[in-house]
GROMACS .gro file of C-alpha atoms in nm:
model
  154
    1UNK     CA    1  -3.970  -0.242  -1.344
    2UNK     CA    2  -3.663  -0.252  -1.117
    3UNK     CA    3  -3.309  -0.231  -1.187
    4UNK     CA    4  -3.066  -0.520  -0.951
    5UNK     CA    5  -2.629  -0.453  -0.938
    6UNK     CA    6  -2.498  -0.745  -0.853
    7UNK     CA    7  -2.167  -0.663  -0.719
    8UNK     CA    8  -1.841  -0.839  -0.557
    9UNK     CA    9  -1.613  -0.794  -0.347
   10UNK     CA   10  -1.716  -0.466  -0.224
   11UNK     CA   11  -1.403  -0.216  -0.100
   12UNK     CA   12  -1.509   0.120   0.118
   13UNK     CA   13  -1.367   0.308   0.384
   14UNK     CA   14  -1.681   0.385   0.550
   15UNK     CA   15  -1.704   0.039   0.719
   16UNK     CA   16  -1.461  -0.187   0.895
   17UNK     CA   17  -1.699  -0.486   0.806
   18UNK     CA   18  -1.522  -0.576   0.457
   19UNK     CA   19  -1.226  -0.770   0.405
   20UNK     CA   20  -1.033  -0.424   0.283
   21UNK     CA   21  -1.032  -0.264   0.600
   22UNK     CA   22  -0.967  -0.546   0.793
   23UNK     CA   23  -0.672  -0.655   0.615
   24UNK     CA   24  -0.526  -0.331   0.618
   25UNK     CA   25  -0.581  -0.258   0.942
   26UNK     CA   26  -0.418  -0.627   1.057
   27UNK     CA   27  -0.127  -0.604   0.859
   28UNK     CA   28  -0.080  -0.237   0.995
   29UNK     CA   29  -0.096  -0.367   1.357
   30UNK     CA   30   0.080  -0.734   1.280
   31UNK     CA   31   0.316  -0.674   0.985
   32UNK     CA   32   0.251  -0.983   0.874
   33UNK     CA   33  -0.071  -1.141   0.638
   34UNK     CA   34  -0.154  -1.512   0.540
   35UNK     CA   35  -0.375  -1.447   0.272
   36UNK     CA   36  -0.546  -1.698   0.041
   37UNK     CA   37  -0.418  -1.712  -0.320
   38UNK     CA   38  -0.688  -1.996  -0.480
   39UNK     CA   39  -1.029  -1.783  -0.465
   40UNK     CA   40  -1.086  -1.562  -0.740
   41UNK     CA   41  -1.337  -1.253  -0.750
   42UNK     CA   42  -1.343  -0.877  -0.893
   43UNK     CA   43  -1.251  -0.640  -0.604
   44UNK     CA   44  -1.545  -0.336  -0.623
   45UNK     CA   45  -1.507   0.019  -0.480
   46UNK     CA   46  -1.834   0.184  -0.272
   47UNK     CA   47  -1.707   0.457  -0.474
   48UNK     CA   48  -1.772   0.311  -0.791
   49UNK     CA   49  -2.121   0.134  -0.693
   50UNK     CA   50  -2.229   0.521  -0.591
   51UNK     CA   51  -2.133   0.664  -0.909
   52UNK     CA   52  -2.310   0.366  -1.136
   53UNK     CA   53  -2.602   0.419  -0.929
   54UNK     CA   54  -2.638   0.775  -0.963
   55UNK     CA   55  -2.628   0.788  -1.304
   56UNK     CA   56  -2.833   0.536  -1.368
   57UNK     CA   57  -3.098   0.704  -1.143
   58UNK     CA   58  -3.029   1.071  -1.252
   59UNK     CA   59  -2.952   1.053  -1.615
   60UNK     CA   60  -3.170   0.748  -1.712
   61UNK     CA   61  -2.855   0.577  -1.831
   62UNK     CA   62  -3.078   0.237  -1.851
   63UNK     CA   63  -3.394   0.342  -1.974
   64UNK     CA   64  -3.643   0.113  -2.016
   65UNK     CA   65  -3.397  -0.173  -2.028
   66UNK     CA   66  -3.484  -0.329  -1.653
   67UNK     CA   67  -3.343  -0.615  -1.511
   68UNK     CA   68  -3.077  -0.745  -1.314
   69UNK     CA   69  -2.706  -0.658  -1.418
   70UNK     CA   70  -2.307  -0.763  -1.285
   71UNK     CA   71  -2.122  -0.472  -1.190
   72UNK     CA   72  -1.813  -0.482  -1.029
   73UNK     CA   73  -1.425  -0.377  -1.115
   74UNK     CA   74  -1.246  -0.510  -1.447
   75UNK     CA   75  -0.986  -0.745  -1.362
   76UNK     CA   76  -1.059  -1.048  -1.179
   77UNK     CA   77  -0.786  -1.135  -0.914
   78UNK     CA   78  -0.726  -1.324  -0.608
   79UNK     CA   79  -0.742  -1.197  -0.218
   80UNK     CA   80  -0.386  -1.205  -0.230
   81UNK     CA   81  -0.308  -1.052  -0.529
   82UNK     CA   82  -0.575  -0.767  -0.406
   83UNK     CA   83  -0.379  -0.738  -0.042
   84UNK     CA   84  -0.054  -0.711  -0.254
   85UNK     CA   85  -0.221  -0.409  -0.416
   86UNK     CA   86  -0.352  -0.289  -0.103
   87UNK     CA   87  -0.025  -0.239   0.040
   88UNK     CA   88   0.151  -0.127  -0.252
   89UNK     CA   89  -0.061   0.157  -0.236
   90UNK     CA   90  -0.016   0.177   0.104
   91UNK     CA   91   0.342   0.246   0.072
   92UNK     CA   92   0.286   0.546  -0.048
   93UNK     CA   93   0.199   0.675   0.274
   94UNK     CA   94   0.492   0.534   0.427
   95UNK     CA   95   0.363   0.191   0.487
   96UNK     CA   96   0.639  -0.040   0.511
   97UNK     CA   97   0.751  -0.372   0.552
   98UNK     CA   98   0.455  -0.641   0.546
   99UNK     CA   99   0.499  -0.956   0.521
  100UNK     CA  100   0.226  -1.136   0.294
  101UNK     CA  101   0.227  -1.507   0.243
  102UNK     CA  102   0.012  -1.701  -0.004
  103UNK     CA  103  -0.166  -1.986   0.129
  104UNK     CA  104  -0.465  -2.206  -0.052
  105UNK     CA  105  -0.855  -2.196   0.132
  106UNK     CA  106  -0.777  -2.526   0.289
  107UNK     CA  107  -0.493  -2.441   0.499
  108UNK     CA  108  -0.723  -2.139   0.667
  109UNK     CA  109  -1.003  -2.319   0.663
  110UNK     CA  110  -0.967  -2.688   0.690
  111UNK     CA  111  -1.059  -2.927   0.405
  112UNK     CA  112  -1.429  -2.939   0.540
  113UNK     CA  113  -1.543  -2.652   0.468
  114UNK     CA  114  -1.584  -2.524   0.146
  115UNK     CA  115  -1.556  -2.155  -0.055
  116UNK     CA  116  -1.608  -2.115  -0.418
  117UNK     CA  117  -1.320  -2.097  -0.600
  118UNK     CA  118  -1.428  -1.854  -0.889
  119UNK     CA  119  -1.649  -1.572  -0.809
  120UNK     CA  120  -1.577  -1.359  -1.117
  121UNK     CA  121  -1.900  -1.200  -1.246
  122UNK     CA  122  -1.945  -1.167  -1.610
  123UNK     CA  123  -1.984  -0.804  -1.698
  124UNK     CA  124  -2.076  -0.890  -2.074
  125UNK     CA  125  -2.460  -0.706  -2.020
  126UNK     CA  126  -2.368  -0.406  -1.857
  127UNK     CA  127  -2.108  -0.326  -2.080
  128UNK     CA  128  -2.280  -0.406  -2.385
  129UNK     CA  129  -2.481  -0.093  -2.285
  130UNK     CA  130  -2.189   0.106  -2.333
  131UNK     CA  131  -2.160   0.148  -1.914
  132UNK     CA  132  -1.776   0.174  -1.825
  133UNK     CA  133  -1.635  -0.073  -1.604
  134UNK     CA  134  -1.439   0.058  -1.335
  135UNK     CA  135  -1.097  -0.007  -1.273
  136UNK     CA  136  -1.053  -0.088  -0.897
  137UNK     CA  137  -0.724  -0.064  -0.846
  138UNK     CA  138  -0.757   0.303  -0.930
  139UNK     CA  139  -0.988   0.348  -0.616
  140UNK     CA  140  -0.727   0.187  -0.364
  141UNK     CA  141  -0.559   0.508  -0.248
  142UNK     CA  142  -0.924   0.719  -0.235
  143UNK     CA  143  -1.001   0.421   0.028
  144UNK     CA  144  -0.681   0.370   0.198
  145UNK     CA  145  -0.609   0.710   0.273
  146UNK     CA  146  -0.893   0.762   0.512
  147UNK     CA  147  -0.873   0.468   0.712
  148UNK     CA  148  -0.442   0.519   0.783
  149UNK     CA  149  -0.569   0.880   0.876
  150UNK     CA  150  -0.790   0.742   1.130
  151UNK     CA  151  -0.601   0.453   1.285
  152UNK     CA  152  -0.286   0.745   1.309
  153UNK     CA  153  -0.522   0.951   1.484
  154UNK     CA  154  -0.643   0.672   1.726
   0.00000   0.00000   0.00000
């Protein structure tokens, strides 16, 4: 009896080990982003992960219906499209002025070596069980706001 989230893309502000807070953070420092624009995933907040969990665990949300489910935000996008988001959030706190450029996963990684191209998740299970699928673009400024805090303060 177990219950498995298989999740994407994960967003927090609690680590600087995910692609979020390292993109932010360089295009804070450089102004300027190549970002690729041909991999496709759905972006998902630590945030929203935390909530799922919980209720699963403390109101029973899944009783007796074990077994592995996709949960992650509702609209697939790209990395680029997701940094464009990022920092139109960001401007809200007066962040101005970067430069993003679309590029395909060859020309940062070289034709050798290969990424999937579609990592979208089908979230037809979990939501058939009535379980509301977050919308992570809603969770950008609850994550951003912490981490320009900190990299103001030092």
């Amino acid at each position: 009896k177990h219950y498995i989230l298989r999740t994407s893309w994960v967003f927090s502000e609690f680590s600087g080990h995910n692609f979020f807070f390292k993109v932010l953070k360089k295009g804070l420092e450089t102004k300027k982003l190549k970002i690729v624009n041909d991999q496709f995933g759905r972006p998902t907040s630590a945030y929203s992960i935390a909530n799922i969990l919980a209720l699963i665990c403390e109101n029973r949300m899944l009783t007796d219906q074990f077994g592995v489910y996709h949960f992650c935000g509702n609209k697939p996008t790209t990395w680029y499209d997701f940094t464009c988001a990022v920092f139109q959030v960001a401007t809200k706190f007066g962040i101005k002025n970067i430069d993003i450029t679309p590029i395909n996963t060859t020309d940062l990684l070289g034709a050798s070596e290969k990424r999937p191209r579609n990592g979208v998740l089908n979230l037809d299970k979990i939501s058939a069980l009535g379980i509301a699928i977050p919308a992570w673009n809603e969770d950008l400024e609850r994550a951003i706001l912490p981490i320009i805090d900190g990299l103001n303060k030092g």
